[in-house]
Tab-separated table of C-alpha atoms in Angstrom:
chain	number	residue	atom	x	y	z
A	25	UNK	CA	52.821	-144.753	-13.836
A	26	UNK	CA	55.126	-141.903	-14.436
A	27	UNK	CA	52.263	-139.878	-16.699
A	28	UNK	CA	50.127	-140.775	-13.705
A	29	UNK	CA	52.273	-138.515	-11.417
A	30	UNK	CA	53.837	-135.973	-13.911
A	31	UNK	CA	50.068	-135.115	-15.555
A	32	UNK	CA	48.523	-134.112	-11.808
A	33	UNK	CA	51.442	-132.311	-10.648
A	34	UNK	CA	51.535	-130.619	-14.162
A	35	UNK	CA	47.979	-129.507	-14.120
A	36	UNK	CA	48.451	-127.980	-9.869
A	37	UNK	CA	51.234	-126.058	-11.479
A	38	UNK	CA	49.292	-124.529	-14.252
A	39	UNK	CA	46.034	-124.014	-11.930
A	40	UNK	CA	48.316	-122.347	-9.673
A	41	UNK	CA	49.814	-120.188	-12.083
A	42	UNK	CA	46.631	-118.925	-13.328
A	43	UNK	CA	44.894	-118.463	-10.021
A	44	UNK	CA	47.981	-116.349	-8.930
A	45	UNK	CA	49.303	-114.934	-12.416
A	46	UNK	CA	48.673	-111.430	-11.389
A	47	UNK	CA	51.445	-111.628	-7.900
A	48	UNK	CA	53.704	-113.966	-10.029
A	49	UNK	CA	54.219	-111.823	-12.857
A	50	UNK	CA	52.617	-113.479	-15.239
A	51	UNK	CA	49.630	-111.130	-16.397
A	52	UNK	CA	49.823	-107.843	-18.210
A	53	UNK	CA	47.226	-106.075	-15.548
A	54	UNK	CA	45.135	-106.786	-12.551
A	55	UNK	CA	41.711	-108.833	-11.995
A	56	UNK	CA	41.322	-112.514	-13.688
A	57	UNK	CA	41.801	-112.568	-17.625
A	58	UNK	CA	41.198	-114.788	-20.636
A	59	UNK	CA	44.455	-115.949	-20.675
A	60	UNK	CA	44.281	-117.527	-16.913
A	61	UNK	CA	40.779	-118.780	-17.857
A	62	UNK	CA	42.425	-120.830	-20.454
A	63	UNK	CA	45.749	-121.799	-18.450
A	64	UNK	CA	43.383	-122.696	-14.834
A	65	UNK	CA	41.207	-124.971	-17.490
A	66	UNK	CA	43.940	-126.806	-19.320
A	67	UNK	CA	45.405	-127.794	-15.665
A	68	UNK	CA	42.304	-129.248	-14.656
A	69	UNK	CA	42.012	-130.877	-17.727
A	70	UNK	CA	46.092	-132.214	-17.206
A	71	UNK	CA	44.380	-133.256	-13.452
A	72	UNK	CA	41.780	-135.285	-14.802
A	73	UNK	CA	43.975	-137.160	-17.468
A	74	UNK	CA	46.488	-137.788	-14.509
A	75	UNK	CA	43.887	-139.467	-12.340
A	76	UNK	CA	41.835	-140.827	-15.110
A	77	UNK	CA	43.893	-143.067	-16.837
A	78	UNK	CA	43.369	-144.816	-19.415
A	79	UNK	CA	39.477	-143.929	-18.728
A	80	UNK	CA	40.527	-140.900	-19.733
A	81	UNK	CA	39.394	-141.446	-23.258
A	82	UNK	CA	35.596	-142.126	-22.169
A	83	UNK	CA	35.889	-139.309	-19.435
A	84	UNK	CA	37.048	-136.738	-22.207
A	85	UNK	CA	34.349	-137.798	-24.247
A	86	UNK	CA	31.283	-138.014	-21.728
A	87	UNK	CA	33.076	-134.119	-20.550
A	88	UNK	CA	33.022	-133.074	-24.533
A	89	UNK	CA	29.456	-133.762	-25.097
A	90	UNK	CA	28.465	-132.015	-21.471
A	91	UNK	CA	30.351	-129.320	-22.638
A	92	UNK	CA	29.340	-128.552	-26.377
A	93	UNK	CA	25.665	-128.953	-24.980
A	94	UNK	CA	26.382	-126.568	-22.140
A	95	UNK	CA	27.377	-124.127	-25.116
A	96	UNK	CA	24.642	-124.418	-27.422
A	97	UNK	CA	22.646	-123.577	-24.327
A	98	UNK	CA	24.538	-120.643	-23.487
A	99	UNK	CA	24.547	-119.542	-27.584
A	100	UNK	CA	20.510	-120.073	-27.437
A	101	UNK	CA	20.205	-118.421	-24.394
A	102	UNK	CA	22.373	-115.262	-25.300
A	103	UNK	CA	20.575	-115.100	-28.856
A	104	UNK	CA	17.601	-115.191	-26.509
A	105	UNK	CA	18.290	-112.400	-24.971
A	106	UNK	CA	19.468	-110.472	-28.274
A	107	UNK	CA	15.979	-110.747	-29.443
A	108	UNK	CA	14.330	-109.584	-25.837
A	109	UNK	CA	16.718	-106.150	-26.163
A	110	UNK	CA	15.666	-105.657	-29.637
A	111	UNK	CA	12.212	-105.016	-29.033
A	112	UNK	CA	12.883	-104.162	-25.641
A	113	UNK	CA	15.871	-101.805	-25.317
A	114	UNK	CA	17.847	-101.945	-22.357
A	115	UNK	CA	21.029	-99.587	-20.915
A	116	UNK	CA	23.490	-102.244	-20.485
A	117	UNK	CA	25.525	-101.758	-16.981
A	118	UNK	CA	29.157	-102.991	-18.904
A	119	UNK	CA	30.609	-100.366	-16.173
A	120	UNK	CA	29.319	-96.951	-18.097
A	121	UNK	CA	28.147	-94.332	-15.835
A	122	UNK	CA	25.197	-92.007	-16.382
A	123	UNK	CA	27.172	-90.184	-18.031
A	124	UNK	CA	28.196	-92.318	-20.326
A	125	UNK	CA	24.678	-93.525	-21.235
A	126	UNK	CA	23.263	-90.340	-21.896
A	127	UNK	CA	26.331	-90.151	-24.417
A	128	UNK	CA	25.414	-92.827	-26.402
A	129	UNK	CA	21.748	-92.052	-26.281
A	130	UNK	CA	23.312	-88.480	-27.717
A	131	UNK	CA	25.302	-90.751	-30.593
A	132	UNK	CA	21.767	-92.807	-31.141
A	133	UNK	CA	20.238	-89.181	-32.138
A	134	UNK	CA	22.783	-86.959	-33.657
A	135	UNK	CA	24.353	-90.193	-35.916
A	136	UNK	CA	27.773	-88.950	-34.849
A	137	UNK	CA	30.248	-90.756	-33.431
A	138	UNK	CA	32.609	-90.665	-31.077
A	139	UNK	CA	36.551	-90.574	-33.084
A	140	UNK	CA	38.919	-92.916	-32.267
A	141	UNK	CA	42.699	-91.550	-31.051
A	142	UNK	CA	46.040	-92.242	-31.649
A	143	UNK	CA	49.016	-90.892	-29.775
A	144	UNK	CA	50.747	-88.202	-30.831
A	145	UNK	CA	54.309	-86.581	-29.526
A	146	UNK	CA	54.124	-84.480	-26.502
A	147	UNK	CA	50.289	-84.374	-26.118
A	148	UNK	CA	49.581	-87.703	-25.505
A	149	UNK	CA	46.693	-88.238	-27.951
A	150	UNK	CA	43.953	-86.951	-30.731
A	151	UNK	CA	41.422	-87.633	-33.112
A	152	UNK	CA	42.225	-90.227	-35.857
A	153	UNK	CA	41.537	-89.331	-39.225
A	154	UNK	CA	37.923	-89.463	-40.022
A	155	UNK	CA	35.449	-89.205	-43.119
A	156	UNK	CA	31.511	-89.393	-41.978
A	157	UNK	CA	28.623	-87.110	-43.712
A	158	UNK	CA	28.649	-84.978	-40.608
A	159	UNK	CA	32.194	-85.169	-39.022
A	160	UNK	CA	35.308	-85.073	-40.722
A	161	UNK	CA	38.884	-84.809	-39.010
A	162	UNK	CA	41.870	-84.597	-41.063
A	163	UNK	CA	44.729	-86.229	-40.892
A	164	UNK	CA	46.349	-84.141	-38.598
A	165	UNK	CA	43.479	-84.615	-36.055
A	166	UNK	CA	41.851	-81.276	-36.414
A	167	UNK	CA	38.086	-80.915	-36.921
A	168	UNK	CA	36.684	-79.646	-40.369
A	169	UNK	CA	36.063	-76.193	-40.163
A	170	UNK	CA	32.799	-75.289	-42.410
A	171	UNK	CA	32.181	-72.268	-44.103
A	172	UNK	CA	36.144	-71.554	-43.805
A	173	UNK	CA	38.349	-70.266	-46.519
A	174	UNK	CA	41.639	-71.146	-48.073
A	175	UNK	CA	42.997	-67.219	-48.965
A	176	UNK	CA	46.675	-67.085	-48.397
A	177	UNK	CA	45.954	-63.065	-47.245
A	178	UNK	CA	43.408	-64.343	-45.010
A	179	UNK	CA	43.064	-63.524	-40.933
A	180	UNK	CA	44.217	-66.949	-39.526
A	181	UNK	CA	42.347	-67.672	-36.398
A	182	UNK	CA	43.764	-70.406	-34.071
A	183	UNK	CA	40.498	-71.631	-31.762
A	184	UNK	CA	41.808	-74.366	-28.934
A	185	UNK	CA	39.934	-75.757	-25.889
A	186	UNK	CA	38.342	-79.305	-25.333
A	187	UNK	CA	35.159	-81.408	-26.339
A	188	UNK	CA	33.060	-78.225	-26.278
A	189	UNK	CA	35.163	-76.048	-28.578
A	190	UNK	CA	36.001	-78.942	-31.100
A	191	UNK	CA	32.294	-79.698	-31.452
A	192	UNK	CA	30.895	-82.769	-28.819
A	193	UNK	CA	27.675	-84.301	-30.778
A	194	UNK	CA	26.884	-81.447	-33.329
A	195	UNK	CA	27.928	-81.814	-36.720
A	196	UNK	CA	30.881	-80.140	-38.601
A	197	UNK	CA	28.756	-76.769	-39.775
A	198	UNK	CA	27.524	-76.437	-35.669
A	199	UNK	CA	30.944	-75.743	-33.837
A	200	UNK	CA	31.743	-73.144	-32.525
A	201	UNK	CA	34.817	-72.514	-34.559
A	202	UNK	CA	32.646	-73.115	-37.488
A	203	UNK	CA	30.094	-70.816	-36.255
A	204	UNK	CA	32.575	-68.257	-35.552
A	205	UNK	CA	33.673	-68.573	-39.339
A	206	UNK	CA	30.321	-67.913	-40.381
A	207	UNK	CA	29.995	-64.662	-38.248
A	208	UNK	CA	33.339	-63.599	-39.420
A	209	UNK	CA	32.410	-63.618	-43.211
A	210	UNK	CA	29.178	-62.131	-42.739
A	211	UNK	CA	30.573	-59.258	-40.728
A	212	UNK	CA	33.950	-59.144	-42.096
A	213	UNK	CA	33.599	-60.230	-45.380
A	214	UNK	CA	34.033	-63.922	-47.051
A	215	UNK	CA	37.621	-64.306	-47.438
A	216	UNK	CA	38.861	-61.962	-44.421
A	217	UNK	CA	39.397	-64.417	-42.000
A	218	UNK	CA	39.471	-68.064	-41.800
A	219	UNK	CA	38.876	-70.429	-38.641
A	220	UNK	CA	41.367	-73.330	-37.690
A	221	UNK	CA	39.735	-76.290	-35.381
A	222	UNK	CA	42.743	-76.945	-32.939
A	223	UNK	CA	40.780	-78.400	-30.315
A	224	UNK	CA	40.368	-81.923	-29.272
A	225	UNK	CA	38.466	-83.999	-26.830
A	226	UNK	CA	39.201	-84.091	-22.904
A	227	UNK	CA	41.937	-81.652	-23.380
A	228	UNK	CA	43.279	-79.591	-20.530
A	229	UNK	CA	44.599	-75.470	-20.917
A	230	UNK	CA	48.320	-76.936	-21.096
A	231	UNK	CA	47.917	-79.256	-23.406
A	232	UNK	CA	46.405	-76.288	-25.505
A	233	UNK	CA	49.521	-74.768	-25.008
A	234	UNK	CA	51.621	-77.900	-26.138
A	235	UNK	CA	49.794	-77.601	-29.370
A	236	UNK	CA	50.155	-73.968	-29.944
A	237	UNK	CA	53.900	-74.071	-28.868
A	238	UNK	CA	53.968	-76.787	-31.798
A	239	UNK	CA	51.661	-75.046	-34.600
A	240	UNK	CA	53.997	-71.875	-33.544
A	241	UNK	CA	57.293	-74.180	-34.240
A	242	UNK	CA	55.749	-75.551	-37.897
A	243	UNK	CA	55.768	-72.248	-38.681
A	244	UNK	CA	52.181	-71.316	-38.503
A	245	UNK	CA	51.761	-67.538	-37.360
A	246	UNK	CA	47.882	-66.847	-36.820
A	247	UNK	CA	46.431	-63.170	-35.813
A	248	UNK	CA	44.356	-64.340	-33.182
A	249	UNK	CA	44.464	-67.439	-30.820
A	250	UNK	CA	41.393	-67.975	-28.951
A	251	UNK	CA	41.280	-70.718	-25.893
A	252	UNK	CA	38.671	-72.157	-24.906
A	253	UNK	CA	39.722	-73.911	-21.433
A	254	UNK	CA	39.181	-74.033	-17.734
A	255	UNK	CA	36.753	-76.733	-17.093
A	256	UNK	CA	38.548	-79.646	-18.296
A	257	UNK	CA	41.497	-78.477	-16.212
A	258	UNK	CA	39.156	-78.722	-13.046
A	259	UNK	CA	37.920	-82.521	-14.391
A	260	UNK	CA	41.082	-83.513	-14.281
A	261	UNK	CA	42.352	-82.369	-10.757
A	262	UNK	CA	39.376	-83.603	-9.546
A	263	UNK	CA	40.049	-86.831	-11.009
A	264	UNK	CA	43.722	-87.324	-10.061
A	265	UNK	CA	43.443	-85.014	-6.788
A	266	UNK	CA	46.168	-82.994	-7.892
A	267	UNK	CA	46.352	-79.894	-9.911
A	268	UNK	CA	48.332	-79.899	-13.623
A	269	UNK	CA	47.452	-83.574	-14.687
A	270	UNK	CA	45.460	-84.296	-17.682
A	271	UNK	CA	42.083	-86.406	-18.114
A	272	UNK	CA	42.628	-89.997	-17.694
A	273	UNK	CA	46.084	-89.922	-16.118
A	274	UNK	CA	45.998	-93.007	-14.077
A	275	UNK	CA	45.289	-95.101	-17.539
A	276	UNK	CA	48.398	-93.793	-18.924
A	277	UNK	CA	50.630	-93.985	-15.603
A	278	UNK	CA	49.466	-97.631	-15.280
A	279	UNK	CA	50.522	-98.659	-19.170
A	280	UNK	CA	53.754	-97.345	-17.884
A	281	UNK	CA	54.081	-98.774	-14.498
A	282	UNK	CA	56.575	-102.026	-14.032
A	283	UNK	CA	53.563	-104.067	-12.881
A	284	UNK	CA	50.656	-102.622	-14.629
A	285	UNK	CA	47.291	-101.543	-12.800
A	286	UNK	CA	43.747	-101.907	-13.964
A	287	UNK	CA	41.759	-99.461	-13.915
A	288	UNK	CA	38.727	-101.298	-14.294
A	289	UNK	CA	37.556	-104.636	-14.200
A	290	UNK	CA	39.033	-107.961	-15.241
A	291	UNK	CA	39.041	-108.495	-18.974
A	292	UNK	CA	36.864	-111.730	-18.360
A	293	UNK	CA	34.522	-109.934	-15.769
A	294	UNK	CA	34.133	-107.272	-18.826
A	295	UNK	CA	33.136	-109.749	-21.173
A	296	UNK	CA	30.749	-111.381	-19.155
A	297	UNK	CA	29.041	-107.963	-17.792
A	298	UNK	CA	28.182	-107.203	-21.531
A	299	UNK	CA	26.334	-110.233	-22.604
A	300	UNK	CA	23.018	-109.926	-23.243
A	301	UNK	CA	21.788	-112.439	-20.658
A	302	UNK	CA	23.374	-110.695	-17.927
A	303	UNK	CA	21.672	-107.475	-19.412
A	304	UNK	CA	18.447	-108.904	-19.346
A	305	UNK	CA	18.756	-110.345	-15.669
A	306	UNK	CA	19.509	-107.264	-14.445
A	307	UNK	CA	16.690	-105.564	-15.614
A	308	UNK	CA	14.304	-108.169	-14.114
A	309	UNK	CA	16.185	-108.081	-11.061
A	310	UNK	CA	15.149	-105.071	-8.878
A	311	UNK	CA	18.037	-103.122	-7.392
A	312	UNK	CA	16.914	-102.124	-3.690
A	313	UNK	CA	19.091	-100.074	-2.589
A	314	UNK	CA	18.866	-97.830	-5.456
A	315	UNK	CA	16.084	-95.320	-3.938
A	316	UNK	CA	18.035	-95.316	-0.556
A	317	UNK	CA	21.228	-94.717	-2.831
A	318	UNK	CA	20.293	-91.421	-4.473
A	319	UNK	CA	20.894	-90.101	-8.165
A	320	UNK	CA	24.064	-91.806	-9.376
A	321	UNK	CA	26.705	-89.263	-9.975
A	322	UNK	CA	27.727	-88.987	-13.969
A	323	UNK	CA	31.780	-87.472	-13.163
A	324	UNK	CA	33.672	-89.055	-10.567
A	325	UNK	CA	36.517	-87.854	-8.646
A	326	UNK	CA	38.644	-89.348	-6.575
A	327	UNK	CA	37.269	-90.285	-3.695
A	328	UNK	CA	39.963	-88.257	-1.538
A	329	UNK	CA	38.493	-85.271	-1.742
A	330	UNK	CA	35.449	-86.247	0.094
A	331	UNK	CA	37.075	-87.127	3.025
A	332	UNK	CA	37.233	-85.071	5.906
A	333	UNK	CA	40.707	-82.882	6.206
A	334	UNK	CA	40.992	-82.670	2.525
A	335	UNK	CA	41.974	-79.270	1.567
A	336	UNK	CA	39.875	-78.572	-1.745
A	337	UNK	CA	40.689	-74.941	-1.683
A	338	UNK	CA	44.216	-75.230	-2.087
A	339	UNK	CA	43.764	-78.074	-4.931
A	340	UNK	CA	41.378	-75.215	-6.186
A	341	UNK	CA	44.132	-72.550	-5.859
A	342	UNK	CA	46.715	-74.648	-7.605
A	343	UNK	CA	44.919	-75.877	-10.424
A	344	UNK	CA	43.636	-72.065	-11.459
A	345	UNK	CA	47.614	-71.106	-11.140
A	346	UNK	CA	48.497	-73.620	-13.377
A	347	UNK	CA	45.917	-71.891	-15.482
A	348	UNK	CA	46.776	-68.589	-15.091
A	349	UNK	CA	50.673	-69.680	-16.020
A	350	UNK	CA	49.617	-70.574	-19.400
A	351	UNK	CA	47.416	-67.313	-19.823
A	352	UNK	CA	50.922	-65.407	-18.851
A	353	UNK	CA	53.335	-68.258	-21.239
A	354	UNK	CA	50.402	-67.304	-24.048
A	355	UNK	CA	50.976	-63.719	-23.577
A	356	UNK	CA	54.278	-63.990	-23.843
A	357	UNK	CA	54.558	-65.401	-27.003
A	358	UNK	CA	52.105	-63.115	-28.457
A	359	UNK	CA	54.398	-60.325	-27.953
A	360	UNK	CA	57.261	-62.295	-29.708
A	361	UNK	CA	54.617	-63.751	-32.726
A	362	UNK	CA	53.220	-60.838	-32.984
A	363	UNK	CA	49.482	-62.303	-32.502
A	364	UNK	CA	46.210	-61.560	-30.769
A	365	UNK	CA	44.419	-64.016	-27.601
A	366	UNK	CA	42.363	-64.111	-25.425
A	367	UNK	CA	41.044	-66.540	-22.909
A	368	UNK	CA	37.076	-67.596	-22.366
A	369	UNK	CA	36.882	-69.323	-19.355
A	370	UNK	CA	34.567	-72.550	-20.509
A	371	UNK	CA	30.745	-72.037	-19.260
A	372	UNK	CA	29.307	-74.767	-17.094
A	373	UNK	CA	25.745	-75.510	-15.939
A	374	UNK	CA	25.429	-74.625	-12.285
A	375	UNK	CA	22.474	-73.347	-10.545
A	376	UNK	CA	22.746	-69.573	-11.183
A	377	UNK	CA	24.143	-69.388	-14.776
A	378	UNK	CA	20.814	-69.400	-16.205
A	379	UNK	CA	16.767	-70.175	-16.128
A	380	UNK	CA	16.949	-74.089	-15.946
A	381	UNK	CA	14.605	-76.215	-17.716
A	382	UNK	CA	13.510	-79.535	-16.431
A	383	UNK	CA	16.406	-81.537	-18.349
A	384	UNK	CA	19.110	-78.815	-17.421
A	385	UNK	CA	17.997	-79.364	-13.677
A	386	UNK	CA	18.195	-83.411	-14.255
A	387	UNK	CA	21.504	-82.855	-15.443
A	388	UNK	CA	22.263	-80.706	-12.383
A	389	UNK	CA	20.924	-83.272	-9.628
A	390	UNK	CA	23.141	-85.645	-11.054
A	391	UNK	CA	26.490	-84.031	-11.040
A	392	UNK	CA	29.503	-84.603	-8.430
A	393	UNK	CA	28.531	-81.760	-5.725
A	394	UNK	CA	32.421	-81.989	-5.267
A	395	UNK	CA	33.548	-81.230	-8.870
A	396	UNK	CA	30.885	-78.542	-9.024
A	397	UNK	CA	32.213	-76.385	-5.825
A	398	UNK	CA	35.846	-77.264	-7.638
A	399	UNK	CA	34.355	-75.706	-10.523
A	400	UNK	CA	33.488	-72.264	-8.450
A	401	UNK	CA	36.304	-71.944	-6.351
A	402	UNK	CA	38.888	-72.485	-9.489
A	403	UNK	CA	36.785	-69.713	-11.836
A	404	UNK	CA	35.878	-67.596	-8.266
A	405	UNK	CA	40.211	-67.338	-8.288
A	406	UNK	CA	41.265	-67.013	-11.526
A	407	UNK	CA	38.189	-63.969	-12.024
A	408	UNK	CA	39.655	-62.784	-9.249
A	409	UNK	CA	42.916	-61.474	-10.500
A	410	UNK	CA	40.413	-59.630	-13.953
A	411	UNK	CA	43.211	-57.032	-13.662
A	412	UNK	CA	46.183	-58.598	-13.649
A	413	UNK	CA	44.807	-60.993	-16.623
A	414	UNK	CA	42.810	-58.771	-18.854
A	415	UNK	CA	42.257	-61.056	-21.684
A	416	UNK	CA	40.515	-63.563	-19.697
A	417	UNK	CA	36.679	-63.359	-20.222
A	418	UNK	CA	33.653	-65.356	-18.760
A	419	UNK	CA	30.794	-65.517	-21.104
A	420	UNK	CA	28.140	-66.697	-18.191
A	421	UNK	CA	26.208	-63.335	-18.601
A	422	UNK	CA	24.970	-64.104	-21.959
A	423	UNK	CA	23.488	-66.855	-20.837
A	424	UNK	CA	21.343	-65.307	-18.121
A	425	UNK	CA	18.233	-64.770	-20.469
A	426	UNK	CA	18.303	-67.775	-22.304
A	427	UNK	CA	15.365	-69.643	-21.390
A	428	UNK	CA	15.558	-72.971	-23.820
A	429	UNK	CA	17.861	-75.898	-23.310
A	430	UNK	CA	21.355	-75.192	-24.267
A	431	UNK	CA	23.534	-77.510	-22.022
A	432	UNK	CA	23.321	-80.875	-23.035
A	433	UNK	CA	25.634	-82.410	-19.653
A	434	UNK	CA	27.806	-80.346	-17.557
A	435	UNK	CA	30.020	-78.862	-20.393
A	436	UNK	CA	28.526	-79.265	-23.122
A	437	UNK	CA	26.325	-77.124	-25.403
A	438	UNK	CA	23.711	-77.705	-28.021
A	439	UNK	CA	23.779	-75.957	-31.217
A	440	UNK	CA	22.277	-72.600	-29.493
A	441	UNK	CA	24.397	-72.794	-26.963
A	442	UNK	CA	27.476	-72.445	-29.413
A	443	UNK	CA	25.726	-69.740	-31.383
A	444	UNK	CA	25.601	-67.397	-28.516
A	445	UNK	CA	28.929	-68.520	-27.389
A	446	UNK	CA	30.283	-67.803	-31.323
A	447	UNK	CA	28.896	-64.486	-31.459
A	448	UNK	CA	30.104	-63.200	-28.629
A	449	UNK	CA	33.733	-64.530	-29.420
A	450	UNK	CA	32.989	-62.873	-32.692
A	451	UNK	CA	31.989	-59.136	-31.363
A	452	UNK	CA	35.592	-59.712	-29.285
A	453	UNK	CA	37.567	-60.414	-32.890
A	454	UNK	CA	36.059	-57.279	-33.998
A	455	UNK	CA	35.842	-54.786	-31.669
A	456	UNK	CA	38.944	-53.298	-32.599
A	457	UNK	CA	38.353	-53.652	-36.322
């Protein structure tokens, strides 16, 4: 009689805690996980013993077979489904964004991938060590330069910025710090100069600095630092409405909050948005709202700075003074280190930069309007001051004439683009020379 009393009330409890771990304390993050899946079933399974019995026996049995048969189905069903998106491919909605399609259509053709991270001291993260026909990154987390040279009496070249300078979807030999290499020797002489890869994915102009400051304090002393910044820096105020913050902040404030935020949805929702089956409903369900909707936008900020009263100018303002800081911290230390910089302001597609073609203009009509006037008003600023800041250069001119495809999204260049933005860093190397 006891059991009969102690296995209900035992099984409310656990239910309870499951359906309400997230307020109680008892989950890591937000939204409804695995591990209150598993604690909600066992109470109704503790429920069902309690009122059962000792028919609880034939109950658990009659349940088992229901249950097993249920998943055989589902296993069918999902292997079903595997064999309907092999032969007919489908973009699975798991959460990813245009954006984030059109990436891994980009990894489907190039056969590169994207590199895992690790963290590192002071800048948060970057590229673990990896060994792949067309991508290598060392252990330190730099990208292989090609064409470089080891020459202890060599020109040592420092080249920093984010996913565009260290090389997004084109193989080691098609960065531009690779490029650059190649247009040094032929100009300068193999030998004369040699190329290091410093940059790393969604990196902002101060963490840049970070990793100069740190090269600087290994005692590393390079004749020319080039950066490579300015767009990532507007991504991420965009992102966290608020200037000096890096890409992907609110992940890394949440891992360190006392009760830890999701930032996207519940580890079991995840799971089941990237079956198969739900793949495959999806497609043969017709969205109808998605011609009244309009062309899905591939970055997204925060959705502050679309309302009304929001003052994007002075987020604008702030975010190319940050900027501007670490041109004048930079210059600084080049008068103490005795080395050489200079500042390209990052190109990005916008309407007048250069003769679109029809895939440029796609990419166009499906970019944040708010992250592109971001974009204008924090380069419109920091071009302003051209005197005050004379080693800051925009590169947007040599792209005026250029009538192929040579932006790939927003930021990003094909292997054209980072020839012509290679040889013009190169005529800047040696112009004085």
């Amino acid at each position: 009689m006891k059991l009969r009393i102690f296995l209900p009330a035992a099984g409310v409890l656990m239910v309870f805690a499951g359906v309400f771990g997230d307020s109680i304390g008892l989950s890591r993050g937000s939204g409804f996980g695995y591990g209150q899946f598993f604690i909600c079933l066992t109470g109704i399974v503790l429920i069902v013993a309690g009122f059962a019995g000792r028919r609880f026996p034939a109950v658990y049995k009659r349940a088992s077979l229901v249950l097993m048969n249920t998943i055989l189905l589902l296993m069918l069903l999902e292997f079903t489904s595997l064999m309907i998106t092999r032969v007919f491919p489908f973009d699975f909605p798991d959460g990813a964004d245009l954006r984030a399609l059109r990436q891994r259509e980009q990894i489907r053709e190039t056969g590169l991938v994207f590199p895992s991270r690790e963290f590192t001291p002071y800048l948060i993260w970057r590229s673990e060590g990896t060994s792949l026909p067309l991508m290598n990154v060392d252990s330190l987390g730099l990208r292989h330069t090609t064409y470089s040279c080891a020459a202890g009496d060599s020109m040592q070249i420092i080249a920093l910025g984010g996913s565009a300078m260290w090389g997004w979807m084109v193989p080691d030999s098609l960065t531009i710090p690779s490029l650059l290499q190649k247009n040094l020797n032929e100009r300068l002489g193999r030998g004369s100069c040699s190329v290091r890869n410093y940059a790393e994915n969604g990196y902002v102009s101060t963490q840049d600095l970070i990793r100069l400051i740190l090269s600087l304090q290994r005692g590393e002393r390079p004749s020319m630092v080039i950066m490579y910044d300015g767009f990532n820096d507007v991504l991420a105020a965009c992102e966290n409405a608020a200037a000096g913050t890096v890409i992907g902040q609110s992940g890394i404030e949440a891992r360190w909050a006392s009760t830890p935020v999701s930032t996207g949805p519940s580890s079991l929702l995840n799971f089941l948005g990237g079956l198969r089956t739900v793949a495959v409903i999806r497609e043969l369900i017709p969205n109808r709202n998605s011609a009244e909707e309009g062309p899905e936008v591939l970055v997204l900020a925060d959705p502050s700075l679309g309302e009304e009263g929001f003052d994007l100018e002075a987020l604008a303002t702030e975010t190319a003074s940050m900027y501007k800081a670490n041109y004048s911290i930079v210059a600084a230390l080049s008068e103490s280190m005795g080395f050489r910089f200079v500042f390209v302001l990052q190109p990005y597609l916008y309407s007048g930069i250069k003769p679109l073609t029809p895939s440029e203009e796609a990419i166009l009509q499906n970019e944040n309007p708010v992250i592109l006037k971001m974009a204008s008003l924090v380069y419109e600023d920091i071009l302003a001051d051209a005197e005050l800041y004379p080693n800051i250069v925009t590169l947007d001119t040599l792209l005026a004439e250029v009538d192929e495809t040579v932006f790939t999204d927003i930021c990003h260049m094909t292997p054209e683009g980072n020839r012509v933005m290679a040889n013009a860093i190169c005529g800047y190397i040696c112009k004085d020379r």
